[in-house]
Coordinates of C-alpha atoms in Angstrom, one line a residue:
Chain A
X1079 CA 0.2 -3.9 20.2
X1080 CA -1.8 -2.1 17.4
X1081 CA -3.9 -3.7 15.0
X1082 CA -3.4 -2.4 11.8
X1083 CA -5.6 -3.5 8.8
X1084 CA -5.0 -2.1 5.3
X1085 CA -7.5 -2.4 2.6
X1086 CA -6.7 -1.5 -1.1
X1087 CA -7.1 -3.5 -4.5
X1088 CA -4.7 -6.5 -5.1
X1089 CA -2.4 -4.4 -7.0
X1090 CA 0.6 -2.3 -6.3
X1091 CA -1.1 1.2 -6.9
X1092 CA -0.8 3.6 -4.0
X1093 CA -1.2 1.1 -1.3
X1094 CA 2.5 -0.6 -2.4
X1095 CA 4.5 2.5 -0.4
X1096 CA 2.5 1.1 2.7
X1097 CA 2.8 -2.2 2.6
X1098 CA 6.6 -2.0 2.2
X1099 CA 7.0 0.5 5.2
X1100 CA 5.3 -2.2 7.5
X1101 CA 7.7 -4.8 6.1
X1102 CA 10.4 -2.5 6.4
X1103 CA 9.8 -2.1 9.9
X1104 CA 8.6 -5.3 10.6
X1105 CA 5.3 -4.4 11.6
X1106 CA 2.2 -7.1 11.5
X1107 CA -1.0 -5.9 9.9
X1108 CA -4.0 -7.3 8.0
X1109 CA -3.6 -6.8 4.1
X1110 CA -7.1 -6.6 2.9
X1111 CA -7.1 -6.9 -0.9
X1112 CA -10.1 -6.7 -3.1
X1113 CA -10.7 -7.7 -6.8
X1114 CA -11.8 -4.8 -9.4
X1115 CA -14.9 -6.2 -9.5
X1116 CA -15.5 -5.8 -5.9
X1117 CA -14.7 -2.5 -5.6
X1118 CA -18.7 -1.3 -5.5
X1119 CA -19.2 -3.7 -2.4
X1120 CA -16.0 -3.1 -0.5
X1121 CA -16.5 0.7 -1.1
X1122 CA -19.9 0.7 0.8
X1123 CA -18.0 -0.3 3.6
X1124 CA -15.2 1.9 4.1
X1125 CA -15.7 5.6 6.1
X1126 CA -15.1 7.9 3.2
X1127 CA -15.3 5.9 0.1
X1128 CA -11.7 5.9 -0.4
X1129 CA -8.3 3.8 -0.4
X1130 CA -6.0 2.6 0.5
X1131 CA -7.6 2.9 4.1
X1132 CA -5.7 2.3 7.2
X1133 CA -8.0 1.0 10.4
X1134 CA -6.8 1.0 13.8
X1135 CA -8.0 1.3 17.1
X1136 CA -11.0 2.3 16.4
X1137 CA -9.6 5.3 13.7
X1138 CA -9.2 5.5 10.4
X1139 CA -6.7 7.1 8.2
X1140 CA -7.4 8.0 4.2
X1141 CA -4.6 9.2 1.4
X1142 CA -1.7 7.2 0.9
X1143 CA 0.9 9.9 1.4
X1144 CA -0.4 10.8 4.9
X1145 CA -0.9 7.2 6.0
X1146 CA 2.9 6.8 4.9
X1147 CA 4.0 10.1 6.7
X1148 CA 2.3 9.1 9.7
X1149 CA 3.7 5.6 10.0
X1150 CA 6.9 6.6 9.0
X1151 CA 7.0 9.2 11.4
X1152 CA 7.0 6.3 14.2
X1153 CA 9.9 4.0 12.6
X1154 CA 12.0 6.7 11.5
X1155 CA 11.5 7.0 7.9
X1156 CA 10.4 10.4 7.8
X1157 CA 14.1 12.0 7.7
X1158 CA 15.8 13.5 9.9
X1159 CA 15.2 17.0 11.7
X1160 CA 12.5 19.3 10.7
X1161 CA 14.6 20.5 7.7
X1162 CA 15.3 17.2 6.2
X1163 CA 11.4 16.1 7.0
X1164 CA 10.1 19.0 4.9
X1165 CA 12.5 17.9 1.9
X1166 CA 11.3 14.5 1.9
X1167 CA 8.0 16.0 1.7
X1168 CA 8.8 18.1 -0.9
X1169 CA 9.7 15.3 -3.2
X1170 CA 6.8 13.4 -2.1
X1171 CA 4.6 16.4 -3.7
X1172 CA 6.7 16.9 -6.9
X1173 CA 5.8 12.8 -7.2
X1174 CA 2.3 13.6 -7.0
X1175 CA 2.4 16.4 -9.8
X1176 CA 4.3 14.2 -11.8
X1177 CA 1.7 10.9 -11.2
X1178 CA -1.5 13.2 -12.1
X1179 CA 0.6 14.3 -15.4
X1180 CA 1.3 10.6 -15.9
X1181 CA -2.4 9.5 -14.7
X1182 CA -4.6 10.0 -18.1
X1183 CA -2.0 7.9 -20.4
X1184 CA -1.4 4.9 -17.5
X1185 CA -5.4 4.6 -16.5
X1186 CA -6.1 4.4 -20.5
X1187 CA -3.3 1.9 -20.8
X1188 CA -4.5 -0.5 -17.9
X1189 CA -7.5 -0.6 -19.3
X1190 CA -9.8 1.7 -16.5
X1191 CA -10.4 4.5 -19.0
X1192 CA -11.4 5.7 -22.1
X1193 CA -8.4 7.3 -24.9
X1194 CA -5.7 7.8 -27.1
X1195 CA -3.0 6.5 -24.6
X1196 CA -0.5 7.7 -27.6
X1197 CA -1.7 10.9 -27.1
X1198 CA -1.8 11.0 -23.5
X1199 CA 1.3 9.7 -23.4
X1200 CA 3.1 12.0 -26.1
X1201 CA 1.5 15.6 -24.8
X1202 CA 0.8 15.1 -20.4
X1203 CA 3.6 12.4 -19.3
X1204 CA 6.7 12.4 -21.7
X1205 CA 7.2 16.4 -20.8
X1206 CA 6.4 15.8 -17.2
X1207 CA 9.1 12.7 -17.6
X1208 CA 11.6 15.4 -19.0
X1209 CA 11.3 17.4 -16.0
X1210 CA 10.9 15.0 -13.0
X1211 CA 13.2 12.0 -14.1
X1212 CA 16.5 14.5 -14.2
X1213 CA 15.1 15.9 -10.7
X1214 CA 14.9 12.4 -8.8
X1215 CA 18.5 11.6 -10.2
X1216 CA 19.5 14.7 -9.1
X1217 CA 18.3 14.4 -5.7
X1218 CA 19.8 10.4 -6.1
X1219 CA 23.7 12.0 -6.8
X1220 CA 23.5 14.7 -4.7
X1221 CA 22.4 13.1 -1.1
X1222 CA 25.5 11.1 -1.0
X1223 CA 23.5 8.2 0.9
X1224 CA 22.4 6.0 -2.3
X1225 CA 18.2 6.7 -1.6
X1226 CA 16.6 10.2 -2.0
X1227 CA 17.7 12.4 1.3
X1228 CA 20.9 12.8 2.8
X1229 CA 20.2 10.7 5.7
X1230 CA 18.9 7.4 4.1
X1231 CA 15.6 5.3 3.4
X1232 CA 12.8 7.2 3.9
X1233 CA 8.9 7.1 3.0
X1234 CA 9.9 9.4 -0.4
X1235 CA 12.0 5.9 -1.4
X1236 CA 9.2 4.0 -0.8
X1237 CA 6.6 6.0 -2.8
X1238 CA 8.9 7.2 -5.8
X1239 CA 10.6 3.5 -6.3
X1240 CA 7.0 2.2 -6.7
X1241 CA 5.6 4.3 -9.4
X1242 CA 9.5 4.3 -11.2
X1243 CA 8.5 0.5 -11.5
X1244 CA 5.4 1.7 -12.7
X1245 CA 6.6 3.4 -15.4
X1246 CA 9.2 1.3 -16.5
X1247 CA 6.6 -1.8 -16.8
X1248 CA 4.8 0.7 -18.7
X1249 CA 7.2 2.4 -21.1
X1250 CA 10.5 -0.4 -20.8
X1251 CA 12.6 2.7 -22.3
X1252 CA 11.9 5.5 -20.0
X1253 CA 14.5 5.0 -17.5
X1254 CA 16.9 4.0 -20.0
X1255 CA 18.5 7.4 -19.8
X1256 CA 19.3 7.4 -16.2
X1257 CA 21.5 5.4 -15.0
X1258 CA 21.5 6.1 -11.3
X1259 CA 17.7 5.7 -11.6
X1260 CA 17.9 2.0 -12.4
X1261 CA 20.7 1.8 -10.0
X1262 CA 18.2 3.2 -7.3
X1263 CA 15.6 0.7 -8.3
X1264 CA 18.3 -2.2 -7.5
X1265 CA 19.2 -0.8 -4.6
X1266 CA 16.0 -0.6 -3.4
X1267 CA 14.9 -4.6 -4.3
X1268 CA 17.8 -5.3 -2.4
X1269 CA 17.5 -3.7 0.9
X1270 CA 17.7 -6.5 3.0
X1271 CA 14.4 -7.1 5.0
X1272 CA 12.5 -6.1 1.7
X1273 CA 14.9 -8.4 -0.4
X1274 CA 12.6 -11.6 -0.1
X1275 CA 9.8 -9.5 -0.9
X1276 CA 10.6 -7.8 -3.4
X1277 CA 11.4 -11.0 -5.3
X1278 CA 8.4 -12.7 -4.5
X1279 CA 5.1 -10.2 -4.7
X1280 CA 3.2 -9.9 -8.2
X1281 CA 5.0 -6.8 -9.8
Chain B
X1050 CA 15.8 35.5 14.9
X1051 CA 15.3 33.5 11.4
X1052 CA 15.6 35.8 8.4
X1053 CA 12.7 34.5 6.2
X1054 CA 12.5 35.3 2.5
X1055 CA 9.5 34.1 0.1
X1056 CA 9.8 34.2 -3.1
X1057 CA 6.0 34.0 -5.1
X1058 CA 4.5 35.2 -7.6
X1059 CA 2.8 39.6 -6.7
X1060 CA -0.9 37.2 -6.8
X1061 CA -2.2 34.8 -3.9
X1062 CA -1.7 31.8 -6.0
X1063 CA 0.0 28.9 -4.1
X1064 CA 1.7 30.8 -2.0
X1065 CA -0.7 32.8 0.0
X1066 CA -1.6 30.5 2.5
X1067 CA 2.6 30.4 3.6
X1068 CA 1.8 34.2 3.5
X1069 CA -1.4 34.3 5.9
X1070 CA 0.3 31.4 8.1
X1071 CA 3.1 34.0 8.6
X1072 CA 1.0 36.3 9.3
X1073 CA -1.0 34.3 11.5
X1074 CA 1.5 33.7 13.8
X1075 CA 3.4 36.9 13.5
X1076 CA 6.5 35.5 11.8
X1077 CA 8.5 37.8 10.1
X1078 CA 9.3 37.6 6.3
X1079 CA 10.8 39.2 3.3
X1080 CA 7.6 38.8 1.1
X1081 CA 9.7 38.3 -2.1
X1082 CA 7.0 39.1 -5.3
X1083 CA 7.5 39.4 -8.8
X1084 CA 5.1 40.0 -11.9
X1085 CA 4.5 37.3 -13.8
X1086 CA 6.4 39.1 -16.9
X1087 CA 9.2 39.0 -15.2
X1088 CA 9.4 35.1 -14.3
X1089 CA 11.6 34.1 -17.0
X1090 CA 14.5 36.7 -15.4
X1091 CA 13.4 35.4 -11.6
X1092 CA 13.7 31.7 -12.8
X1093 CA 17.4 31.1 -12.9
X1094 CA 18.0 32.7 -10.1
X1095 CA 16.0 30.4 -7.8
X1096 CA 17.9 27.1 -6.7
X1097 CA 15.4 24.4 -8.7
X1098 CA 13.3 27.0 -10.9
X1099 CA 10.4 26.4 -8.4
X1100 CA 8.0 29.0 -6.8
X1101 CA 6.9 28.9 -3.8
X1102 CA 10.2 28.9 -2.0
X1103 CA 11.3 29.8 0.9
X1104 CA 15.0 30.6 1.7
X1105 CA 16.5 31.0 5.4
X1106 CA 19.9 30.9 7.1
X1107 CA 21.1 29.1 3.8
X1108 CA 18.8 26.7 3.3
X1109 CA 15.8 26.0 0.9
X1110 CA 12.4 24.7 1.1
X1111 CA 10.1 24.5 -1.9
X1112 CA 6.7 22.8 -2.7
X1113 CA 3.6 25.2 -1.3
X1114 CA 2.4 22.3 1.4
X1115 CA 6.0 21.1 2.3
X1116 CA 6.5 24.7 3.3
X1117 CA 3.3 25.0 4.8
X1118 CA 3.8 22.0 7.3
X1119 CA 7.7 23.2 8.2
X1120 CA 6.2 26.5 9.4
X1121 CA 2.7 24.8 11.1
X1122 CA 4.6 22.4 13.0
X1123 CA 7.1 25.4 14.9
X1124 CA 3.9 27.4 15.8
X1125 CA 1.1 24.8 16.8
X1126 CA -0.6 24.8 13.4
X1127 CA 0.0 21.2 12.0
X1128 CA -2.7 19.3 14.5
X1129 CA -2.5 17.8 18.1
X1130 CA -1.2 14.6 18.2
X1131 CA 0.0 12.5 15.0
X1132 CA -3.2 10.9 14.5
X1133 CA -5.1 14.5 14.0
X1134 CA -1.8 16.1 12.3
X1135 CA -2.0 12.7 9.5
X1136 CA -6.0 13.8 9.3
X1137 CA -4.6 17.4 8.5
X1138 CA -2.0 16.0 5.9
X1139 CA -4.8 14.1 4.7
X1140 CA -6.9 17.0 3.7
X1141 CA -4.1 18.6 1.9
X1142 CA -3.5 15.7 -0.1
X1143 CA -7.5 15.9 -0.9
X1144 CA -7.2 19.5 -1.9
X1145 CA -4.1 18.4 -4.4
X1146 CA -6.0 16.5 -6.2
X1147 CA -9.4 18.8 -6.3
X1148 CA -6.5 21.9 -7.3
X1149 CA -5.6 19.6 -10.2
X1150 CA -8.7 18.7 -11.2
X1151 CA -9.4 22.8 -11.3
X1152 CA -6.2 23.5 -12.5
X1153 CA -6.7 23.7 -16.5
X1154 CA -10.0 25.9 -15.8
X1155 CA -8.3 28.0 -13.9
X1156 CA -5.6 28.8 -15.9
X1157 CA -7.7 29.1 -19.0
X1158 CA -9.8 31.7 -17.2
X1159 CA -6.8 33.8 -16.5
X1160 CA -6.1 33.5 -19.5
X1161 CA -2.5 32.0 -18.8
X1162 CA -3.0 28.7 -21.0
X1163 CA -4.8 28.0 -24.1
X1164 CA -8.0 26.3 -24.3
X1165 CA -11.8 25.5 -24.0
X1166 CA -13.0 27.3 -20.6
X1167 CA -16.4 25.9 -20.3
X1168 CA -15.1 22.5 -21.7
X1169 CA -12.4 21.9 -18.7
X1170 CA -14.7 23.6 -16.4
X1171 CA -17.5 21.2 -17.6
X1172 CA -16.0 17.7 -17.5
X1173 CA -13.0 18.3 -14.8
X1174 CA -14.2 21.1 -12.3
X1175 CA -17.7 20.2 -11.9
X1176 CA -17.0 16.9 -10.9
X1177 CA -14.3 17.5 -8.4
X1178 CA -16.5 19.9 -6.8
X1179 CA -19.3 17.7 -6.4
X1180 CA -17.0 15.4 -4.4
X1181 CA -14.6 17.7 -3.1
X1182 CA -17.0 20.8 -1.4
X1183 CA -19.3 18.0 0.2
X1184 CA -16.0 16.6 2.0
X1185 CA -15.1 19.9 2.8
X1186 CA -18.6 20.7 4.6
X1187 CA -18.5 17.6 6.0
X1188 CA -14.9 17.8 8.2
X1189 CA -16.8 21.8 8.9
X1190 CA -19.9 20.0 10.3
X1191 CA -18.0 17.5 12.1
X1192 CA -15.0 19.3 13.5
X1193 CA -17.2 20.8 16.1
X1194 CA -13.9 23.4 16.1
X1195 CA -15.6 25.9 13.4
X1196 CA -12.2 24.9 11.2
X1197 CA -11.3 21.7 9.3
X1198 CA -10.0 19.6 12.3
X1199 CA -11.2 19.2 15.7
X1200 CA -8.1 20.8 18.0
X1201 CA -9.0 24.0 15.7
X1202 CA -7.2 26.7 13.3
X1203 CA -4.3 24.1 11.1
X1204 CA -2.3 24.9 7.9
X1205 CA -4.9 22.8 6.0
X1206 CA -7.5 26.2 7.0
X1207 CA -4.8 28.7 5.3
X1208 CA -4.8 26.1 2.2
X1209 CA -7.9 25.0 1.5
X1210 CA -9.9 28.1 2.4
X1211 CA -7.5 30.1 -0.4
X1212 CA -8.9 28.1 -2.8
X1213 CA -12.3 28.1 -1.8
X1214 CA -11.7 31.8 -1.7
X1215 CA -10.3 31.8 -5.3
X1216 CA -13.3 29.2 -6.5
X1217 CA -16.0 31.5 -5.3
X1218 CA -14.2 34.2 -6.8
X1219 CA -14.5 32.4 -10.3
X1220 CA -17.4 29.6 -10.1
X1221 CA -19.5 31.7 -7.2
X1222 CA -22.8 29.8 -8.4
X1223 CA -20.9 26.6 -7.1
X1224 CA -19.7 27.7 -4.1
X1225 CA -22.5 29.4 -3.0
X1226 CA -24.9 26.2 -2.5
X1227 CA -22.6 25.6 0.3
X1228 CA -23.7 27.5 3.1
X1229 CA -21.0 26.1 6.2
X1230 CA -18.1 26.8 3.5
X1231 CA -19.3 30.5 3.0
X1232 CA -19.3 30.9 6.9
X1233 CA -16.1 29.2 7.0
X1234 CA -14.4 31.8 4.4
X1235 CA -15.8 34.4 6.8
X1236 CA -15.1 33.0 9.9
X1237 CA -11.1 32.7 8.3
X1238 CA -11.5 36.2 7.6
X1239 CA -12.4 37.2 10.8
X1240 CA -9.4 35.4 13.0
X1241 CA -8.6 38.5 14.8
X1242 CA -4.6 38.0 14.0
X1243 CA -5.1 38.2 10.2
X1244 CA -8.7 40.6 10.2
X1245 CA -6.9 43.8 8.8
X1246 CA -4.6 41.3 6.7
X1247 CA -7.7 39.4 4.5
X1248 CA -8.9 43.2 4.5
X1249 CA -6.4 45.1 2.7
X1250 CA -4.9 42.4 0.5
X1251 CA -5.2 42.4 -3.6
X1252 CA -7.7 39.1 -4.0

């Protein structure tokens, strides 16, 4: 049986979408969290410098999205068929643009940078908001199967439910306006191998 | 046979690299291009207001790398093996976030957005690059392949080697202390399958 060993900061972040795959899926791995303050030290140890950074047998894999695309791949949560694959990582990419448009106003408000966040938040992430928010409850309504693709849970869930947390921890109202958005949110806290989880990690 | 039609932008943007790809492995397309004038008319007549994206036998596929990987992974060009082909998807994530980091420059230069040039070259450009062009000569050097990953030519190539292309075009001071990246560019546009292609194109 593989060995897997995780390491990211003990915080959601980008290594969240992981962890909750191998729960999903019921896999065993070593979840190697490090303080803020231990960052300098722990990052003289890793291959590239980066996390969250999956180890096993003897490789290594770097960027949360492809460490979630390649485990997901193996428990099917990548969609199904080559057409449904590529939309799931379509919407995994339009997350992206819409994180580094959100990324200036949530790094000032946690503390790790420098800023207005006001600003931040007013001129980068409230348009990008406009834009993405209608297009994941679009995609919500239209796939008929309660998560973000026609065929069901995928890695796309995963990643987009944990920065929607994000943002609502962040800016309580932003969701407000979309109801099947906070709906999806539920849903997903209540799938039922994540269900104990869910209710018991530090959000 | 699959009717492919792109629809882009008449520049090689974001979407060239779905163009070379084609090309590369001599897929028929409509190459669908438009002047930027004109975007406001194309717009509405696209099924989410995106660009790149790529329309056959009724379906859809947008987002430039989501595209990208559909294609690779019908014609040998997305890795060997899932470990390699989450490396590959790796290195396209890392080129996301150096494009975004390059993005406000960029679009200042062509003078498509308002704004201090030298300011967002200064404090978001530079820096990227000094990570992001070291990385890149590093997977060069260590491939052994001549191309980003070891099994040889992947859709990471056609990405990230546009962009080097467009960075030299624009920053050629930076790129040129780099000397496995400007043998790269010319090894890409030597590939005997796309030689007359890099040739003739408008760069």
């Amino acid at each position: 049986m593989v060995h897997y060993k995780l390491t990211y900061s003990d915080g959601r972040g980008l290594g969240e979408a992981i962890r909750l795959i191998f729960k999903y899926a019921n896999i065993d791995f070593e979840d190697v969290r490090f303080k803020a303050e231990d960052w300098q030290k722990v990052k003289a140890t890793t291959p590239t410098g980066k996390v969250p950074l999956l180890e096993f047998d003897g490789n290594y894999l770097v960027e949360s999205a492809a460490i979630c695309r390649y485990l997901a791949r193996k428990h099917s949560l990548a969609g199904k068929g080559d057409l449904e694959e590529a939309k799931v990582d379509a919407v995994v990419d339009q997350y992206k643009d819409f994180l580094a448009q959100s990324l200036p106003w949530l790094m000032i408000k946690f503390g790790l940078e420098k800023g207005d966040d006001e600003e931040q938040k007013k001129t980068k992430f409230l348009p990008a908001a406009e834009i993405y928010l209608p297009l994941f409850q679009k995609y919500l309504k239209e796939s008929g199967s309660g998560f973000l693709v026609k065929s069901g849970l995928t890695f796309a869930d995963f990643i987009v439910s944990e920065f929607l947390i994000t943002l609502r921890q962040n800016d309580p109202e932003v969701l407000d306006k979309y109801p099947e958005i906070l709906q999806y949110l539920d849903r997903m806290k209540n799938i039922p191998q994540l269900k104990e989880y869910y209710a018991t990690r530090k959000e | 046979m699959v009717h492919y039609k792109l629809t882009y932008f008449d520049t090689r943007g974001i979407a060239e690299a779905i163009r070379v790809l084609m090309k590369y492995a001599n897929i028929d397309f409509e190459d669908n291009r438009f002047k930027v004038e004109d975007w406001p008319k194309i717009k509405p007549t696209t099924p989410t207001g995106k660009v790149p994206i790529l329309e056959f036998d009724g379906n859809y596929l947008i987002e430039s790398a989501a595209i990208c990987r559909y294609l690779a992974r019908k014609h040998g060009l997305a890795g060997k093996g899932d470990l390699e082909e989450a490396k590959v998807d790796a290195i396209v994530d890392q080129h996301k976030d150096f494009f975004s980091q390059s993005f406000s420059w960029l679009m200042i230069k062509f003078g498509r957005e308002e704004g201090d040039e030298e300011e967002q070259k200064k404090t978001k450009f530079l820096p990227a690059a000094e990570i992001y062009l070291p990385l890149y000569q590093k997977y060069l050097k260590e491939s052994g392949s001549g191309f980003l990953v070891k099994s040889g030519l992947t859709f990471a190539d056609f990405i990230v080697s546009e962009f080097l292309i467009t960075l030299r075009l624009n920053a050629p001071e930076i790129i040129e202390k780099y000397p496995e990246i400007l043998q790269y560019i010319d090894r890409m546009k030597n590939i005997p399958q796309l030689k007359e292609y890099y040739a003739t194109r408008k760069e």
